[in-house]
PDB file of C-alpha atoms in Angstrom:
ATOM      1  CA  LEU L   9      48.878 -67.974  43.195  1.00  0.00           C
ATOM      2  CA  ALA L  10      50.787 -70.491  42.009  1.00  0.00           C
ATOM      3  CA  LYS L  11      54.326 -69.927  40.568  1.00  0.00           C
ATOM      4  CA  THR L  12      55.603 -72.776  38.092  1.00  0.00           C
ATOM      5  CA  THR L  13      59.530 -73.496  37.216  1.00  0.00           C
ATOM      6  CA  GLN L  14      60.489 -75.789  35.228  1.00  0.00           C
ATOM      7  CA  PRO L  15      64.214 -76.942  34.036  1.00  0.00           C
ATOM      8  CA  ILE L  16      66.080 -74.374  31.245  1.00  0.00           C
ATOM      9  CA  SER L  17      67.050 -77.146  29.500  1.00  0.00           C
ATOM     10  CA  MET L  18      67.697 -81.148  29.156  1.00  0.00           C
ATOM     11  CA  ASP L  19      69.382 -83.491  26.486  1.00  0.00           C
ATOM     12  CA  SER L  20      68.029 -87.135  25.027  1.00  0.00           C
ATOM     13  CA  TYR L  21      68.997 -89.243  22.567  1.00  0.00           C
ATOM     14  CA  GLU L  22      66.790 -90.568  19.828  1.00  0.00           C
ATOM     15  CA  GLY L  23      64.691 -93.623  21.659  1.00  0.00           C
ATOM     16  CA  GLN L  24      64.693 -92.667  25.440  1.00  0.00           C
ATOM     17  CA  GLU L  25      62.121 -91.808  27.493  1.00  0.00           C
ATOM     18  CA  VAL L  26      62.274 -88.072  28.832  1.00  0.00           C
ATOM     19  CA  ASN L  27      61.087 -86.923  31.994  1.00  0.00           C
ATOM     20  CA  ILE L  28      60.040 -82.796  32.743  1.00  0.00           C
ATOM     21  CA  THR L  29      59.450 -81.674  36.199  1.00  0.00           C
ATOM     22  CA  CYS L  30      57.093 -78.715  36.634  1.00  0.00           C
ATOM     23  CA  SER L  31      56.840 -77.652  40.132  1.00  0.00           C
ATOM     24  CA  HIS L  32      53.923 -75.469  41.095  1.00  0.00           C
ATOM     25  CA  ASN L  33      53.779 -74.237  44.593  1.00  0.00           C
ATOM     26  CA  ASN L  34      50.541 -73.261  46.179  1.00  0.00           C
ATOM     27  CA  ILE L  35      48.421 -74.684  43.419  1.00  0.00           C
ATOM     28  CA  ALA L  36      45.019 -74.720  44.445  1.00  0.00           C
ATOM     29  CA  THR L  37      42.216 -77.780  44.233  1.00  0.00           C
ATOM     30  CA  ASN L  38      40.916 -76.713  40.976  1.00  0.00           C
ATOM     31  CA  ASP L  39      43.561 -76.166  39.132  1.00  0.00           C
ATOM     32  CA  TYR L  40      44.321 -77.648  35.784  1.00  0.00           C
ATOM     33  CA  ILE L  41      47.657 -78.579  34.104  1.00  0.00           C
ATOM     34  CA  THR L  42      48.543 -78.764  30.606  1.00  0.00           C
ATOM     35  CA  TRP L  43      51.974 -79.324  29.171  1.00  0.00           C
ATOM     36  CA  TYR L  44      52.352 -77.708  25.802  1.00  0.00           C
ATOM     37  CA  GLN L  45      55.385 -78.069  23.166  1.00  0.00           C
ATOM     38  CA  GLN L  46      56.425 -75.091  20.972  1.00  0.00           C
ATOM     39  CA  PHE L  47      58.782 -74.957  17.877  1.00  0.00           C
ATOM     40  CA  PRO L  48      60.348 -71.810  16.861  1.00  0.00           C
ATOM     41  CA  SER L  49      57.963 -69.030  14.949  1.00  0.00           C
ATOM     42  CA  GLN L  50      54.899 -71.558  15.673  1.00  0.00           C
ATOM     43  CA  GLY L  51      52.768 -71.103  18.825  1.00  0.00           C
ATOM     44  CA  PRO L  52      52.435 -73.792  21.531  1.00  0.00           C
ATOM     45  CA  ARG L  53      50.986 -76.921  20.507  1.00  0.00           C
ATOM     46  CA  PHE L  54      48.676 -79.105  23.357  1.00  0.00           C
ATOM     47  CA  ILE L  55      50.226 -81.893  24.438  1.00  0.00           C
ATOM     48  CA  ILE L  56      48.208 -83.390  27.724  1.00  0.00           C
ATOM     49  CA  GLN L  57      45.930 -82.167  30.198  1.00  0.00           C
ATOM     50  CA  GLY L  58      45.636 -83.637  33.413  1.00  0.00           C
ATOM     51  CA  TYR L  59      44.431 -82.639  36.956  1.00  0.00           C
ATOM     52  CA  LYS L  60      45.639 -85.765  39.470  1.00  0.00           C
ATOM     53  CA  THR L  61      47.242 -88.850  39.233  1.00  0.00           C
ATOM     54  CA  LYS L  62      48.285 -89.871  35.591  1.00  0.00           C
ATOM     55  CA  VAL L  63      46.998 -89.497  32.382  1.00  0.00           C
ATOM     56  CA  THR L  64      47.902 -91.072  29.145  1.00  0.00           C
ATOM     57  CA  ASN L  65      47.173 -90.319  25.689  1.00  0.00           C
ATOM     58  CA  GLU L  66      48.906 -91.179  22.094  1.00  0.00           C
ATOM     59  CA  VAL L  67      51.947 -89.250  22.550  1.00  0.00           C
ATOM     60  CA  ALA L  68      52.578 -88.356  26.616  1.00  0.00           C
ATOM     61  CA  SER L  69      52.042 -89.379  29.702  1.00  0.00           C
ATOM     62  CA  LEU L  70      51.211 -86.442  32.539  1.00  0.00           C
ATOM     63  CA  PHE L  71      52.124 -87.788  36.400  1.00  0.00           C
ATOM     64  CA  ILE L  72      50.789 -86.068  39.010  1.00  0.00           C
ATOM     65  CA  PRO L  73      51.271 -86.872  42.665  1.00  0.00           C
ATOM     66  CA  ALA L  74      48.656 -86.576  45.772  1.00  0.00           C
ATOM     67  CA  ASP L  75      50.109 -83.684  46.576  1.00  0.00           C
ATOM     68  CA  ARG L  76      50.073 -81.762  43.413  1.00  0.00           C
ATOM     69  CA  LYS L  77      53.056 -79.638  43.935  1.00  0.00           C
ATOM     70  CA  SER L  78      54.852 -80.729  40.867  1.00  0.00           C
ATOM     71  CA  SER L  79      53.818 -83.165  37.557  1.00  0.00           C
ATOM     72  CA  THR L  80      55.722 -84.715  34.893  1.00  0.00           C
ATOM     73  CA  LEU L  81      55.767 -84.722  31.302  1.00  0.00           C
ATOM     74  CA  SER L  82      56.526 -88.370  29.724  1.00  0.00           C
ATOM     75  CA  LEU L  83      57.782 -88.876  26.342  1.00  0.00           C
ATOM     76  CA  PRO L  84      58.391 -92.133  25.592  1.00  0.00           C
ATOM     77  CA  ARG L  85      61.230 -92.829  22.927  1.00  0.00           C
ATOM     78  CA  VAL L  86      61.644 -89.249  22.023  1.00  0.00           C
ATOM     79  CA  SER L  87      63.285 -88.518  17.771  1.00  0.00           C
ATOM     80  CA  LEU L  88      64.871 -85.612  16.802  1.00  0.00           C
ATOM     81  CA  SER L  89      61.579 -84.079  16.325  1.00  0.00           C
ATOM     82  CA  ASP L  90      61.025 -84.157  19.962  1.00  0.00           C
ATOM     83  CA  THR L  91      63.687 -81.239  19.507  1.00  0.00           C
ATOM     84  CA  ALA L  92      61.669 -78.241  20.601  1.00  0.00           C
ATOM     85  CA  VAL L  93      60.504 -76.282  24.138  1.00  0.00           C
ATOM     86  CA  TYR L  94      58.133 -77.780  26.394  1.00  0.00           C
ATOM     87  CA  TYR L  95      56.106 -75.552  28.641  1.00  0.00           C
ATOM     88  CA  CYS L  96      53.365 -76.627  31.658  1.00  0.00           C
ATOM     89  CA  LEU L  97      51.015 -74.065  32.411  1.00  0.00           C
ATOM     90  CA  VAL L  98      48.566 -73.765  35.528  1.00  0.00           C
ATOM     91  CA  THR L  99      45.375 -72.515  34.386  1.00  0.00           C
ATOM     92  CA  THR L 100      43.114 -71.256  37.621  1.00  0.00           C
ATOM     93  CA  THR L 101      39.973 -69.752  38.450  1.00  0.00           C
ATOM     94  CA  ASP L 102      41.199 -66.210  36.488  1.00  0.00           C
ATOM     95  CA  LYS L 103      44.923 -66.719  35.253  1.00  0.00           C
ATOM     96  CA  LEU L 104      46.869 -68.329  33.763  1.00  0.00           C
ATOM     97  CA  ILE L 105      50.253 -69.322  34.731  1.00  0.00           C
ATOM     98  CA  PHE L 106      53.030 -70.811  32.318  1.00  0.00           C
ATOM     99  CA  GLY L 107      56.262 -72.373  33.562  1.00  0.00           C
ATOM    100  CA  THR L 108      59.237 -70.959  32.454  1.00  0.00           C
ATOM    101  CA  GLY L 109      59.749 -73.514  29.531  1.00  0.00           C
ATOM    102  CA  THR L 110      62.423 -76.641  29.376  1.00  0.00           C
ATOM    103  CA  ARG L 111      64.257 -76.860  25.597  1.00  0.00           C
ATOM    104  CA  LEU L 112      64.588 -80.273  24.520  1.00  0.00           C
ATOM    105  CA  GLN L 113      67.288 -80.950  22.469  1.00  0.00           C
ATOM    106  CA  VAL L 114      67.514 -84.815  20.973  1.00  0.00           C
ATOM    107  CA  PHE L 115      70.597 -85.817  19.457  1.00  0.00           C
ATOM    108  CA  PRO L 116      70.739 -89.288  17.349  1.00  0.00           C
TER     109      PRO L 116
ATOM    110  CA  LYS I  28      38.827 -77.791  10.663  1.00  0.00           C
ATOM    111  CA  ALA I  29      41.070 -74.168  10.178  1.00  0.00           C
ATOM    112  CA  GLY I  30      43.137 -73.437  12.749  1.00  0.00           C
ATOM    113  CA  VAL I  31      43.319 -69.991  14.973  1.00  0.00           C
ATOM    114  CA  THR I  32      44.238 -67.276  12.409  1.00  0.00           C
ATOM    115  CA  GLN I  33      46.221 -64.249  13.724  1.00  0.00           C
ATOM    116  CA  THR I  34      46.990 -61.374  11.673  1.00  0.00           C
ATOM    117  CA  PRO I  35      49.272 -59.892  10.551  1.00  0.00           C
ATOM    118  CA  ARG I  36      52.104 -62.057  10.845  1.00  0.00           C
ATOM    119  CA  TYR I  37      54.558 -59.596  11.302  1.00  0.00           C
ATOM    120  CA  LEU I  38      54.745 -55.591  12.211  1.00  0.00           C
ATOM    121  CA  ILE I  39      56.860 -53.307  12.594  1.00  0.00           C
ATOM    122  CA  LYS I  40      55.684 -49.706  14.606  1.00  0.00           C
ATOM    123  CA  THR I  41      56.972 -47.005  16.319  1.00  0.00           C
ATOM    124  CA  ARG I  42      57.686 -45.336  19.707  1.00  0.00           C
ATOM    125  CA  GLY I  43      54.546 -43.885  20.816  1.00  0.00           C
ATOM    126  CA  GLN I  44      51.934 -45.431  18.082  1.00  0.00           C
ATOM    127  CA  GLN I  45      48.991 -47.428  19.108  1.00  0.00           C
ATOM    128  CA  VAL I  46      48.615 -51.529  17.279  1.00  0.00           C
ATOM    129  CA  THR I  47      45.722 -53.332  16.660  1.00  0.00           C
ATOM    130  CA  LEU I  48      45.845 -57.424  16.402  1.00  0.00           C
ATOM    131  CA  SER I  49      43.388 -59.893  15.666  1.00  0.00           C
ATOM    132  CA  CYS I  50      42.866 -63.329  15.793  1.00  0.00           C
ATOM    133  CA  SER I  51      40.205 -65.802  14.112  1.00  0.00           C
ATOM    134  CA  PRO I  52      39.581 -68.794  16.741  1.00  0.00           C
ATOM    135  CA  ILE I  53      38.366 -72.004  15.631  1.00  0.00           C
ATOM    136  CA  SER I  54      34.936 -72.330  14.454  1.00  0.00           C
ATOM    137  CA  GLY I  55      32.668 -73.441  17.405  1.00  0.00           C
ATOM    138  CA  HIS I  56      35.448 -71.929  19.854  1.00  0.00           C
ATOM    139  CA  ARG I  57      33.669 -69.480  22.451  1.00  0.00           C
ATOM    140  CA  SER I  58      36.688 -68.842  23.958  1.00  0.00           C
ATOM    141  CA  VAL I  59      39.962 -66.450  23.433  1.00  0.00           C
ATOM    142  CA  SER I  60      43.070 -65.968  25.484  1.00  0.00           C
ATOM    143  CA  TRP I  61      45.956 -63.571  24.626  1.00  0.00           C
ATOM    144  CA  TYR I  62      49.589 -63.850  25.594  1.00  0.00           C
ATOM    145  CA  GLN I  63      52.977 -62.145  25.662  1.00  0.00           C
ATOM    146  CA  GLN I  64      56.151 -64.242  24.959  1.00  0.00           C
ATOM    147  CA  THR I  65      59.512 -62.518  24.931  1.00  0.00           C
ATOM    148  CA  PRO I  66      63.025 -63.859  25.849  1.00  0.00           C
ATOM    149  CA  GLY I  67      63.269 -62.498  29.194  1.00  0.00           C
ATOM    150  CA  GLN I  68      59.619 -62.679  30.641  1.00  0.00           C
ATOM    151  CA  GLY I  69      58.661 -65.790  28.583  1.00  0.00           C
ATOM    152  CA  LEU I  70      54.978 -66.634  28.258  1.00  0.00           C
ATOM    153  CA  GLN I  71      52.732 -64.262  29.880  1.00  0.00           C
ATOM    154  CA  PHE I  72      48.855 -64.261  29.935  1.00  0.00           C
ATOM    155  CA  LEU I  73      47.709 -60.816  29.021  1.00  0.00           C
ATOM    156  CA  PHE I  74      43.458 -61.399  29.143  1.00  0.00           C
ATOM    157  CA  GLU I  75      41.151 -63.698  28.242  1.00  0.00           C
ATOM    158  CA  TYR I  76      37.166 -63.232  26.536  1.00  0.00           C
ATOM    159  CA  PHE I  77      34.138 -65.505  26.560  1.00  0.00           C
ATOM    160  CA  SER I  78      30.942 -64.141  24.986  1.00  0.00           C
ATOM    161  CA  GLU I  79      32.099 -60.597  24.220  1.00  0.00           C
ATOM    162  CA  THR I  80      32.959 -60.331  27.748  1.00  0.00           C
ATOM    163  CA  GLN I  81      36.779 -59.923  29.289  1.00  0.00           C
ATOM    164  CA  ARG I  82      36.185 -63.327  32.002  1.00  0.00           C
ATOM    165  CA  ASN I  83      40.230 -62.772  32.907  1.00  0.00           C
ATOM    166  CA  LYS I  84      43.112 -60.385  32.906  1.00  0.00           C
ATOM    167  CA  GLY I  85      46.630 -61.361  33.540  1.00  0.00           C
ATOM    168  CA  ASN I  86      49.166 -58.177  35.091  1.00  0.00           C
ATOM    169  CA  PHE I  87      49.347 -55.973  32.518  1.00  0.00           C
ATOM    170  CA  PRO I  88      49.307 -51.736  32.367  1.00  0.00           C
ATOM    171  CA  GLY I  89      45.911 -50.458  30.915  1.00  0.00           C
ATOM    172  CA  ARG I  90      47.641 -49.489  27.738  1.00  0.00           C
ATOM    173  CA  PHE I  91      46.895 -52.922  26.301  1.00  0.00           C
ATOM    174  CA  SER I  92      43.673 -53.494  25.716  1.00  0.00           C
ATOM    175  CA  GLY I  93      41.202 -56.393  23.884  1.00  0.00           C
ATOM    176  CA  ARG I  94      37.586 -56.801  23.031  1.00  0.00           C
ATOM    177  CA  GLN I  95      35.899 -59.290  21.496  1.00  0.00           C
ATOM    178  CA  PHE I  96      33.056 -59.675  18.878  1.00  0.00           C
ATOM    179  CA  SER I  97      29.899 -61.187  18.562  1.00  0.00           C
ATOM    180  CA  ASN I  98      31.586 -63.867  16.287  1.00  0.00           C
ATOM    181  CA  SER I  99      33.822 -65.356  18.813  1.00  0.00           C
ATOM    182  CA  ARG I 100      36.764 -62.976  16.706  1.00  0.00           C
ATOM    183  CA  SER I 101      38.929 -60.967  18.795  1.00  0.00           C
ATOM    184  CA  GLU I 102      41.243 -58.035  19.099  1.00  0.00           C
ATOM    185  CA  MET I 103      43.929 -56.914  20.830  1.00  0.00           C
ATOM    186  CA  ASN I 104      45.073 -53.189  21.356  1.00  0.00           C
ATOM    187  CA  VAL I 105      48.249 -51.781  22.683  1.00  0.00           C
ATOM    188  CA  SER I 106      48.191 -47.676  22.933  1.00  0.00           C
ATOM    189  CA  THR I 107      51.288 -45.737  23.159  1.00  0.00           C
ATOM    190  CA  LEU I 108      54.169 -48.743  22.624  1.00  0.00           C
ATOM    191  CA  GLU I 109      56.973 -48.772  24.424  1.00  0.00           C
ATOM    192  CA  LEU I 110      60.265 -50.321  23.150  1.00  0.00           C
ATOM    193  CA  GLY I 111      59.395 -52.997  25.975  1.00  0.00           C
ATOM    194  CA  ASP I 112      56.204 -53.760  23.918  1.00  0.00           C
ATOM    195  CA  SER I 113      58.616 -55.628  21.046  1.00  0.00           C
ATOM    196  CA  ALA I 114      57.555 -59.327  21.120  1.00  0.00           C
ATOM    197  CA  LEU I 115      55.517 -62.709  19.809  1.00  0.00           C
ATOM    198  CA  TYR I 116      51.804 -61.922  20.997  1.00  0.00           C
ATOM    199  CA  LEU I 117      49.846 -64.922  20.705  1.00  0.00           C
ATOM    200  CA  CYS I 118      45.795 -66.210  20.250  1.00  0.00           C
ATOM    201  CA  ALA I 119      44.223 -68.770  21.371  1.00  0.00           C
ATOM    202  CA  SER I 120      40.989 -69.750  21.838  1.00  0.00           C
ATOM    203  CA  SER I 121      38.818 -72.485  23.810  1.00  0.00           C
ATOM    204  CA  GLU I 122      35.723 -73.965  24.595  1.00  0.00           C
ATOM    205  CA  PRO I 123      35.117 -73.069  27.807  1.00  0.00           C
ATOM    206  CA  GLY I 124      36.360 -75.434  30.707  1.00  0.00           C
ATOM    207  CA  HIS I 125      39.318 -77.240  31.902  1.00  0.00           C
ATOM    208  CA  ASN I 126      39.185 -80.212  29.807  1.00  0.00           C
ATOM    209  CA  TYR I 127      39.537 -79.100  26.302  1.00  0.00           C
ATOM    210  CA  GLY I 128      43.549 -77.309  26.267  1.00  0.00           C
ATOM    211  CA  TYR I 129      43.634 -74.091  24.124  1.00  0.00           C
ATOM    212  CA  THR I 130      44.586 -74.196  20.129  1.00  0.00           C
ATOM    213  CA  PHE I 131      47.711 -71.957  19.389  1.00  0.00           C
ATOM    214  CA  GLY I 132      47.979 -69.319  16.255  1.00  0.00           C
ATOM    215  CA  SER I 133      51.337 -68.572  15.422  1.00  0.00           C
ATOM    216  CA  GLY I 134      51.248 -65.284  16.617  1.00  0.00           C
ATOM    217  CA  THR I 135      52.206 -61.958  15.511  1.00  0.00           C
ATOM    218  CA  ARG I 136      55.848 -60.580  15.814  1.00  0.00           C
ATOM    219  CA  LEU I 137      56.143 -57.017  16.732  1.00  0.00           C
ATOM    220  CA  THR I 138      59.010 -55.071  16.619  1.00  0.00           C
ATOM    221  CA  VAL I 139      58.699 -51.335  18.185  1.00  0.00           C
ATOM    222  CA  VAL I 140      61.239 -48.942  16.686  1.00  0.00           C
TER     223      VAL I 140
END
């Protein structure tokens, strides 16, 4: 069963690129990786999803190495509004396993 | 398109009571899943329903149960409430398949006193 761990917190400044890594051992061949953003008193919001290699959308990129034991969410040029908690999610055939969450603080 | 709607937003219950939470998915979404979020345990998966059938289940005691109706709306029930059940309960809906992600509601904040 996949277990997911993330750094507890990260600090950054506006305009910088932020990379948040999630470690997920024992990930199975068919498991997907998804990243979510959560603000206080709100539900998590979908950012990006991937299976392998690299995926990019209008807000982020997701890098997954060949062994798939980790994944990295990349946020280009963060702003103050990106201050939030970020979760990775491993979707298996019968369970959904969230990471521990990374609190990103962006400073001006 | 309306988002995922959870009711009520806030709830206070006494130990030993039971509670029912409601979730209305995005129109057209047929899969609904439930999660418990606490400061100590983070986000934990409770169960997932599709076409009125429970497809997957997390590691929670039998006091936690759910159901899904023919219109895809879902309810979650917790019986014999304990203080430790105080949490934010989140519901998410999706189309089946891994390529669509989950859309979450804003949650129901349950406080057990």
